[in-house]
């Protein structure tokens, strides 16, 4: 059963979302050539702790993973699409970096991700980043009361396919609230007018994941977490937590 959130719960999730947005802004500012991924994780951990929140990702252990996630943020570089573990790797000029962050307050979660380029940007990489972000906002715009889940999926997928990008198979967004991942699943491609009807109080994390080479397939690293494009091409990932309201979609993780 899909759980609808009360206005009070949504208000708390907005506070958690602000913490997530602040942590993402701090990591992006610090992500210069020579900075290590582990240093970015430490920055995000400090932001979350000082705000009185707790990290959603640290020690998270779904059945699909061989071990608990060991960090506060996911840092996915170049062909890593999502779930990259922060390591001692130091960022290089032109790296495409996706940072995903979650935090919770009073048991209610916020979840968001950004992708950006370190230093000088290759035009093709910049297009990938920009179009993935555009797809996210197209999906958000479709999340209106009375619409269907397929309307969100169609809006996101149309942007990706029109640009020749792959959409990582079997992955998409999700419900969020008392748990970081709740029902319903939010596909990144689908038919308009199909699926769950959207109602006020529904809170979703929308997250397009596009692959530059046009192939939807991915492979799993030996760490059991990092998911990479099967064709080795670069990827981008954007995410916001949103609430469906009587007045339309509201972004809870806005900066």
mmCIF file of C-alpha atoms in Angstrom, residues 19-204:
data_model
loop_
_atom_site.group_PDB
_atom_site.id
_atom_site.type_symbol
_atom_site.label_atom_id
_atom_site.label_comp_id
_atom_site.label_asym_id
_atom_site.label_seq_id
_atom_site.Cartn_x
_atom_site.Cartn_y
_atom_site.Cartn_z
ATOM 1 C CA UNK A 19 20.193 19.473 4.993
ATOM 2 C CA UNK A 20 20.760 17.237 1.970
ATOM 3 C CA UNK A 21 20.829 20.239 -0.358
ATOM 4 C CA UNK A 22 23.367 22.005 1.864
ATOM 5 C CA UNK A 23 25.583 18.915 1.972
ATOM 6 C CA UNK A 24 25.473 18.565 -1.812
ATOM 7 C CA UNK A 25 26.340 22.244 -2.296
ATOM 8 C CA UNK A 26 29.300 21.907 0.071
ATOM 9 C CA UNK A 27 30.645 18.816 -1.677
ATOM 10 C CA UNK A 28 30.273 20.383 -5.104
ATOM 11 C CA UNK A 29 32.152 23.488 -3.988
ATOM 12 C CA UNK A 30 34.972 21.325 -2.615
ATOM 13 C CA UNK A 31 35.159 19.002 -5.633
ATOM 14 C CA UNK A 32 38.198 20.474 -7.364
ATOM 15 C CA UNK A 33 41.051 18.761 -9.164
ATOM 16 C CA UNK A 34 43.079 16.789 -6.606
ATOM 17 C CA UNK A 35 40.320 16.446 -4.013
ATOM 18 C CA UNK A 36 39.680 12.861 -2.947
ATOM 19 C CA UNK A 37 36.241 11.276 -2.890
ATOM 20 C CA UNK A 38 36.772 10.372 0.752
ATOM 21 C CA UNK A 39 37.355 14.035 1.579
ATOM 22 C CA UNK A 40 34.002 14.885 -0.012
ATOM 23 C CA UNK A 41 32.346 12.228 2.136
ATOM 24 C CA UNK A 42 33.855 13.786 5.262
ATOM 25 C CA UNK A 43 32.500 17.198 4.264
ATOM 26 C CA UNK A 44 28.987 15.840 3.782
ATOM 27 C CA UNK A 45 29.160 13.982 7.099
ATOM 28 C CA UNK A 46 30.100 17.199 8.899
ATOM 29 C CA UNK A 47 27.262 19.185 7.303
ATOM 30 C CA UNK A 48 24.690 16.546 8.234
ATOM 31 C CA UNK A 49 25.947 16.176 11.798
ATOM 32 C CA UNK A 50 26.133 19.919 12.460
ATOM 33 C CA UNK A 51 22.539 20.292 11.239
ATOM 34 C CA UNK A 52 21.341 17.761 13.821
ATOM 35 C CA UNK A 53 20.373 15.225 11.156
ATOM 36 C CA UNK A 54 21.600 11.692 10.483
ATOM 37 C CA UNK A 55 22.893 10.167 7.235
ATOM 38 C CA UNK A 56 20.506 7.847 5.407
ATOM 39 C CA UNK A 57 23.141 5.958 3.442
ATOM 40 C CA UNK A 58 25.691 5.055 6.128
ATOM 41 C CA UNK A 59 25.341 1.343 6.997
ATOM 42 C CA UNK A 60 22.324 0.970 4.696
ATOM 43 C CA UNK A 61 22.128 -2.714 3.736
ATOM 44 C CA UNK A 62 19.530 -3.816 1.175
ATOM 45 C CA UNK A 63 19.257 -7.493 0.320
ATOM 46 C CA UNK A 64 20.844 -6.865 -3.078
ATOM 47 C CA UNK A 65 24.144 -5.687 -1.554
ATOM 48 C CA UNK A 66 26.837 -7.945 -0.085
ATOM 49 C CA UNK A 67 27.640 -5.555 2.768
ATOM 50 C CA UNK A 68 26.369 -2.334 4.374
ATOM 51 C CA UNK A 69 27.155 0.886 2.521
ATOM 52 C CA UNK A 70 30.286 2.311 4.197
ATOM 53 C CA UNK A 71 29.845 6.050 3.563
ATOM 54 C CA UNK A 72 27.562 9.073 3.891
ATOM 55 C CA UNK A 73 27.366 9.899 0.164
ATOM 56 C CA UNK A 74 27.621 8.014 -3.104
ATOM 57 C CA UNK A 75 30.321 9.356 -5.437
ATOM 58 C CA UNK A 76 30.073 7.992 -8.977
ATOM 59 C CA UNK A 77 32.792 9.055 -11.421
ATOM 60 C CA UNK A 78 32.603 8.942 -15.236
ATOM 61 C CA UNK A 79 31.242 5.500 -16.255
ATOM 62 C CA UNK A 80 29.935 4.831 -12.736
ATOM 63 C CA UNK A 81 26.218 5.542 -12.925
ATOM 64 C CA UNK A 82 25.197 5.269 -9.261
ATOM 65 C CA UNK A 83 26.164 3.912 -5.826
ATOM 66 C CA UNK A 84 29.890 4.628 -6.081
ATOM 67 C CA UNK A 85 31.733 4.242 -2.771
ATOM 68 C CA UNK A 86 33.957 7.207 -1.797
ATOM 69 C CA UNK A 87 37.604 6.117 -1.978
ATOM 70 C CA UNK A 88 41.027 7.736 -2.004
ATOM 71 C CA UNK A 89 40.617 8.467 -5.743
ATOM 72 C CA UNK A 90 41.542 12.097 -6.451
ATOM 73 C CA UNK A 91 39.444 13.999 -8.949
ATOM 74 C CA UNK A 92 40.987 14.813 -12.323
ATOM 75 C CA UNK A 93 40.291 17.542 -14.865
ATOM 76 C CA UNK A 94 37.131 16.762 -16.822
ATOM 77 C CA UNK A 95 35.776 14.045 -14.532
ATOM 78 C CA UNK A 96 31.999 13.687 -14.538
ATOM 79 C CA UNK A 97 31.003 13.293 -10.881
ATOM 80 C CA UNK A 98 27.583 12.339 -9.534
ATOM 81 C CA UNK A 99 27.028 12.852 -5.809
ATOM 82 C CA UNK A 100 23.999 11.296 -4.132
ATOM 83 C CA UNK A 101 23.102 12.158 -0.532
ATOM 84 C CA UNK A 102 20.374 11.268 1.951
ATOM 85 C CA UNK A 103 19.635 12.462 5.480
ATOM 86 C CA UNK A 104 16.824 12.086 7.975
ATOM 87 C CA UNK A 105 15.301 14.072 10.816
ATOM 88 C CA UNK A 106 12.837 12.523 13.285
ATOM 89 C CA UNK A 107 12.850 9.382 11.162
ATOM 90 C CA UNK A 108 11.839 11.134 7.920
ATOM 91 C CA UNK A 109 14.209 11.117 4.941
ATOM 92 C CA UNK A 110 15.300 13.422 2.142
ATOM 93 C CA UNK A 111 17.248 12.166 -0.890
ATOM 94 C CA UNK A 112 18.862 14.095 -3.748
ATOM 95 C CA UNK A 113 21.663 13.831 -6.298
ATOM 96 C CA UNK A 114 23.580 16.163 -8.590
ATOM 97 C CA UNK A 115 26.025 15.629 -11.432
ATOM 98 C CA UNK A 116 28.706 18.121 -12.430
ATOM 99 C CA UNK A 117 32.029 18.277 -14.217
ATOM 100 C CA UNK A 118 35.305 18.895 -12.432
ATOM 101 C CA UNK A 119 37.272 21.702 -14.072
ATOM 102 C CA UNK A 120 36.892 22.151 -17.825
ATOM 103 C CA UNK A 121 33.906 20.434 -19.423
ATOM 104 C CA UNK A 122 33.851 18.450 -22.644
ATOM 105 C CA UNK A 123 30.775 19.674 -24.594
ATOM 106 C CA UNK A 124 29.356 16.158 -24.922
ATOM 107 C CA UNK A 125 29.726 15.579 -21.184
ATOM 108 C CA UNK A 126 28.066 18.901 -20.445
ATOM 109 C CA UNK A 127 25.141 17.993 -22.702
ATOM 110 C CA UNK A 128 24.735 14.693 -20.861
ATOM 111 C CA UNK A 129 24.674 16.484 -17.497
ATOM 112 C CA UNK A 130 22.298 19.213 -18.663
ATOM 113 C CA UNK A 131 19.838 16.897 -20.399
ATOM 114 C CA UNK A 132 19.660 14.547 -17.424
ATOM 115 C CA UNK A 133 18.823 17.519 -15.221
ATOM 116 C CA UNK A 134 16.232 18.671 -17.762
ATOM 117 C CA UNK A 135 14.642 15.214 -17.645
ATOM 118 C CA UNK A 136 14.402 15.437 -13.859
ATOM 119 C CA UNK A 137 12.525 18.726 -14.071
ATOM 120 C CA UNK A 138 10.297 17.380 -16.831
ATOM 121 C CA UNK A 139 9.355 14.527 -14.517
ATOM 122 C CA UNK A 140 8.716 16.912 -11.639
ATOM 123 C CA UNK A 141 6.451 19.074 -13.798
ATOM 124 C CA UNK A 142 4.375 15.983 -14.635
ATOM 125 C CA UNK A 143 3.793 15.107 -10.945
ATOM 126 C CA UNK A 144 0.456 16.857 -10.583
ATOM 127 C CA UNK A 145 -2.641 15.654 -8.676
ATOM 128 C CA UNK A 146 -4.732 13.359 -10.839
ATOM 129 C CA UNK A 147 -1.880 12.521 -13.206
ATOM 130 C CA UNK A 148 -0.500 8.998 -13.468
ATOM 131 C CA UNK A 149 2.898 7.519 -12.682
ATOM 132 C CA UNK A 150 3.293 6.826 -16.390
ATOM 133 C CA UNK A 151 3.135 10.570 -17.048
ATOM 134 C CA UNK A 152 6.263 11.092 -14.927
ATOM 135 C CA UNK A 153 8.013 8.140 -16.564
ATOM 136 C CA UNK A 154 7.094 9.306 -20.059
ATOM 137 C CA UNK A 155 8.337 12.845 -19.390
ATOM 138 C CA UNK A 156 11.712 11.596 -18.154
ATOM 139 C CA UNK A 157 12.165 8.923 -20.800
ATOM 140 C CA UNK A 158 11.227 11.196 -23.682
ATOM 141 C CA UNK A 159 14.114 13.534 -22.870
ATOM 142 C CA UNK A 160 16.627 10.709 -22.588
ATOM 143 C CA UNK A 161 15.621 8.846 -25.736
ATOM 144 C CA UNK A 162 15.372 12.027 -27.803
ATOM 145 C CA UNK A 163 19.015 12.734 -26.976
ATOM 146 C CA UNK A 164 20.183 9.197 -27.781
ATOM 147 C CA UNK A 165 21.040 8.313 -24.178
ATOM 148 C CA UNK A 166 20.625 4.974 -22.486
ATOM 149 C CA UNK A 167 18.314 4.729 -19.461
ATOM 150 C CA UNK A 168 19.839 2.383 -16.911
ATOM 151 C CA UNK A 169 17.700 -0.749 -16.990
ATOM 152 C CA UNK A 170 15.639 -1.796 -13.971
ATOM 153 C CA UNK A 171 16.393 1.401 -12.083
ATOM 154 C CA UNK A 172 14.350 4.483 -11.315
ATOM 155 C CA UNK A 173 12.944 6.558 -8.494
ATOM 156 C CA UNK A 174 10.966 5.532 -5.431
ATOM 157 C CA UNK A 175 8.630 6.531 -2.667
ATOM 158 C CA UNK A 176 10.299 7.965 0.415
ATOM 159 C CA UNK A 177 9.346 8.833 3.973
ATOM 160 C CA UNK A 178 9.839 6.777 7.134
ATOM 161 C CA UNK A 179 12.079 4.542 5.031
ATOM 162 C CA UNK A 180 14.542 5.793 2.454
ATOM 163 C CA UNK A 181 13.042 3.471 -0.152
ATOM 164 C CA UNK A 182 9.287 2.939 -0.110
ATOM 165 C CA UNK A 183 6.637 2.013 -2.633
ATOM 166 C CA UNK A 184 5.922 2.988 -5.338
ATOM 167 C CA UNK A 185 8.688 2.386 -7.855
ATOM 168 C CA UNK A 186 9.025 5.350 -10.239
ATOM 169 C CA UNK A 187 10.193 4.179 -13.689
ATOM 170 C CA UNK A 188 12.239 6.448 -15.925
ATOM 171 C CA UNK A 189 10.349 5.388 -19.037
ATOM 172 C CA UNK A 190 6.705 4.544 -19.614
ATOM 173 C CA UNK A 191 3.397 5.307 -21.260
ATOM 174 C CA UNK A 192 1.405 8.395 -20.306
ATOM 175 C CA UNK A 193 -1.960 7.876 -18.651
ATOM 176 C CA UNK A 194 -0.918 4.525 -17.139
ATOM 177 C CA UNK A 195 -0.111 3.428 -13.609
ATOM 178 C CA UNK A 196 -0.746 4.773 -10.119
ATOM 179 C CA UNK A 197 -2.868 7.919 -9.897
ATOM 180 C CA UNK A 198 -0.985 10.696 -8.117
ATOM 181 C CA UNK A 199 -2.640 12.139 -5.010
ATOM 182 C CA UNK A 200 -1.714 14.960 -2.619
ATOM 183 C CA UNK A 201 0.510 13.622 0.152
ATOM 184 C CA UNK A 202 2.463 11.286 -2.117
ATOM 185 C CA UNK A 203 6.203 11.893 -1.711
ATOM 186 C CA UNK A 204 8.588 10.583 -4.362
#
